[in-house]
XYZ file of N, CA and C in Angstrom:
243
model
N -12.868 24.791 22.588
C -14.303 25.470 22.313
C -15.352 25.489 23.094
N -16.165 25.938 23.521
C -17.095 25.842 24.047
C -18.669 25.490 23.512
N -19.211 24.546 24.049
C -20.651 24.067 23.282
C -21.577 25.424 22.774
N -21.635 26.389 22.893
C -21.879 27.567 22.721
C -21.436 28.240 21.525
N -20.101 28.254 21.593
C -19.160 28.818 20.236
C -19.058 27.870 19.295
N -19.293 26.388 19.667
C -19.423 25.238 18.640
C -20.999 25.754 17.864
N -21.853 26.072 18.663
C -23.021 25.883 17.740
C -23.335 27.217 17.326
N -22.899 28.173 17.595
C -23.111 29.187 16.682
C -22.170 29.579 15.930
N -20.958 28.551 15.789
C -19.898 28.321 14.431
C -20.875 27.221 13.450
N -21.582 26.125 14.110
C -22.518 25.870 13.236
C -23.626 26.285 12.755
N -24.193 26.972 13.436
C -25.407 27.826 12.989
C -24.924 29.008 11.704
N -23.792 29.065 12.101
C -22.845 30.424 10.987
C -22.970 29.527 9.453
N -22.378 28.355 9.615
C -22.146 27.579 8.661
C -23.730 27.462 7.809
N -23.937 26.729 9.112
C -25.716 26.457 8.005
C -26.319 27.557 7.223
N -26.177 28.910 7.907
C -26.757 29.890 7.041
C -25.969 30.135 5.881
N -24.605 30.115 5.570
C -23.867 30.400 4.630
C -24.353 29.438 3.587
N -24.621 28.244 3.954
C -25.095 26.747 2.891
C -26.424 27.209 2.600
N -27.367 27.950 3.304
C -28.370 28.055 3.043
C -28.883 29.360 1.993
N -27.570 30.206 2.056
C -27.682 31.153 0.956
C -26.982 30.942 -0.087
N -26.255 29.795 0.148
C -25.430 29.620 -1.432
C -26.556 28.397 -1.892
N -27.518 27.828 -1.334
C -28.378 27.080 -2.178
C -29.401 27.780 -2.682
N -29.605 28.780 -1.987
C -30.959 29.803 -2.433
C -30.234 30.512 -3.528
N -28.867 31.003 -3.764
C -28.120 31.466 -4.822
C -27.878 30.470 -6.048
N -28.154 29.325 -5.607
C -27.804 28.458 -6.429
C -28.477 28.583 -7.889
N -29.572 28.521 -8.204
C -30.485 28.608 -9.678
C -29.897 29.934 -10.336
N -29.285 30.719 -9.729
C -28.904 32.005 -10.637
C -27.604 31.842 -11.324
N -26.716 30.778 -10.335
C -25.350 30.822 -10.253
C -24.896 30.278 -11.840
N -23.359 30.227 -12.228
C -22.814 29.863 -13.547
C -22.889 28.678 -13.209
N -23.200 27.985 -14.640
C -22.701 26.015 -14.867
C -21.597 25.773 -13.823
N -20.421 26.426 -13.932
C -19.120 26.140 -13.218
C -19.090 26.059 -11.726
N -20.050 26.898 -11.514
C -20.306 27.209 -10.012
C -21.183 26.460 -9.424
N -22.075 25.960 -10.076
C -23.306 24.581 -10.016
C -22.237 23.240 -10.015
N -21.454 23.349 -10.818
C -21.044 21.918 -10.992
C -20.021 21.921 -9.661
N -19.208 23.088 -9.366
C -18.150 22.830 -8.606
C -18.949 22.551 -7.122
N -19.959 23.032 -6.719
C -20.828 22.850 -5.536
C -21.380 21.608 -5.586
N -21.874 20.927 -6.747
C -22.097 19.872 -6.755
C -20.768 18.677 -6.073
N -19.833 19.083 -6.515
C -18.492 18.161 -6.259
C -18.270 18.473 -4.796
N -18.148 19.471 -4.433
C -17.828 19.796 -3.167
C -18.851 18.888 -2.347
N -20.038 18.940 -2.760
C -21.086 18.221 -1.558
C -21.036 16.466 -2.021
N -20.721 16.142 -3.136
C -20.448 14.526 -3.453
C -19.197 14.190 -2.777
N -18.307 14.852 -2.291
C -16.938 14.703 -1.789
C -17.043 14.703 -0.135
N -18.136 15.365 0.354
C -18.324 15.614 1.746
C -19.426 14.103 2.007
N -20.273 14.042 1.307
C -20.937 12.748 1.033
C -20.357 11.690 0.968
N -19.292 11.143 0.248
C -18.615 10.019 0.205
C -17.646 10.230 1.421
N -16.781 11.014 1.931
C -15.791 10.750 3.026
C -17.258 10.410 4.206
N -18.355 10.991 4.547
C -19.366 10.681 5.389
C -19.471 9.052 5.412
N -19.798 8.857 4.114
C -20.082 7.157 3.716
C -18.942 6.885 4.309
N -17.738 6.909 3.828
C -16.815 5.703 3.843
C -16.327 5.741 5.802
N -16.718 6.888 6.434
C -16.208 6.945 7.674
C -17.054 6.122 8.574
N -18.637 6.193 7.895
C -19.603 5.160 8.549
C -19.370 3.664 8.497
N -18.982 3.525 7.003
C -18.619 2.096 6.557
C -17.640 1.761 7.555
N -16.603 2.700 7.746
C -15.157 1.916 8.575
C -15.594 1.887 9.925
N -16.130 2.631 10.830
C -16.771 2.570 12.040
C -17.489 1.237 12.289
N -18.400 1.195 11.183
C -19.161 -0.009 11.515
C -18.818 -1.344 11.118
N -17.746 -1.355 10.123
C -16.888 -2.576 10.006
C -16.107 -2.603 11.494
N -15.467 -1.808 11.773
C -14.577 -1.829 12.910
C -15.506 -2.363 14.175
N -16.575 -1.838 14.693
C -17.327 -2.084 15.690
C -17.705 -3.805 15.582
N -18.183 -4.063 14.336
C -18.838 -5.313 14.391
C -17.697 -6.418 14.417
N -16.616 -5.989 13.904
C -15.335 -6.976 14.194
C -14.662 -7.088 15.747
N -14.636 -5.929 16.464
C -14.415 -5.784 17.528
C -15.221 -6.098 18.551
N -16.475 -5.743 18.328
C -17.483 -6.364 19.339
C -18.090 -7.483 19.214
N -17.532 -8.373 18.843
C -17.937 -9.672 18.798
C -19.211 -9.884 18.072
N -19.401 -8.887 17.087
C -21.154 -9.075 16.611
C -21.142 -10.118 15.362
N -19.735 -10.626 15.041
C -19.595 -11.602 14.267
C -19.617 -12.823 14.519
N -19.905 -13.300 15.928
C -20.195 -14.640 16.212
C -18.872 -15.085 16.574
N -17.560 -14.653 16.484
C -16.486 -15.410 16.366
C -15.814 -14.825 18.276
N -15.720 -15.488 18.299
C -14.568 -14.905 19.990
C -13.542 -14.191 19.183
N -13.216 -13.350 20.373
C -12.459 -11.904 19.652
C -11.248 -12.764 20.426
N -9.634 -12.628 19.532
C -8.805 -13.062 19.984
C -7.908 -11.860 20.951
N -8.258 -10.779 20.837
C -7.589 -9.597 21.352
C -7.933 -9.648 22.979
N -9.139 -10.228 23.151
C -9.909 -9.804 24.800
C -8.679 -11.126 25.005
N -8.623 -12.183 24.947
C -7.952 -13.523 25.729
C -6.862 -13.105 26.223
N -6.661 -13.357 27.358
C -5.127 -13.243 27.873
C -4.390 -14.754 27.748
N -3.080 -14.469 27.455
C -2.449 -15.552 27.312
C -1.301 -15.381 28.501
N -1.158 -16.430 29.099
C 0.046 -16.653 29.787
C 1.659 -17.087 29.035
N 2.139 -16.218 29.078
C 3.676 -16.477 28.292
C 4.486 -17.585 29.421
N 5.017 -18.429 28.762
C 5.725 -19.417 29.976
C 7.217 -19.130 29.339
N 7.979 -19.414 30.408
C 9.474 -19.356 30.223
C 10.200 -20.701 28.975
N 10.598 -20.417 28.342
C 11.404 -21.498 27.758
C 12.408 -21.896 28.453
N 12.202 -23.532 28.271
C 13.029 -24.297 29.097
C 13.975 -25.091 28.142
N 15.206 -25.138 28.697
C 16.431 -25.786 27.829
C 16.869 -27.117 28.308
């Protein structure tokens, strides 16, 4: 997908969301609750992704003050009998 197509798709989604938000005060209570549940789900997924990425970057990049054992190279020696 080209960047122009992606931006157009993003704009279309944004317009649909704006239209949905404009119609929300006149909507049924069930529709309002379902819309809020969907928004809560999206926010939860984004928050969990941010937490997971920050924890991963924190441990992988050495920001925790410990040496990263994955970056050390250990030399394997043959076993002697």
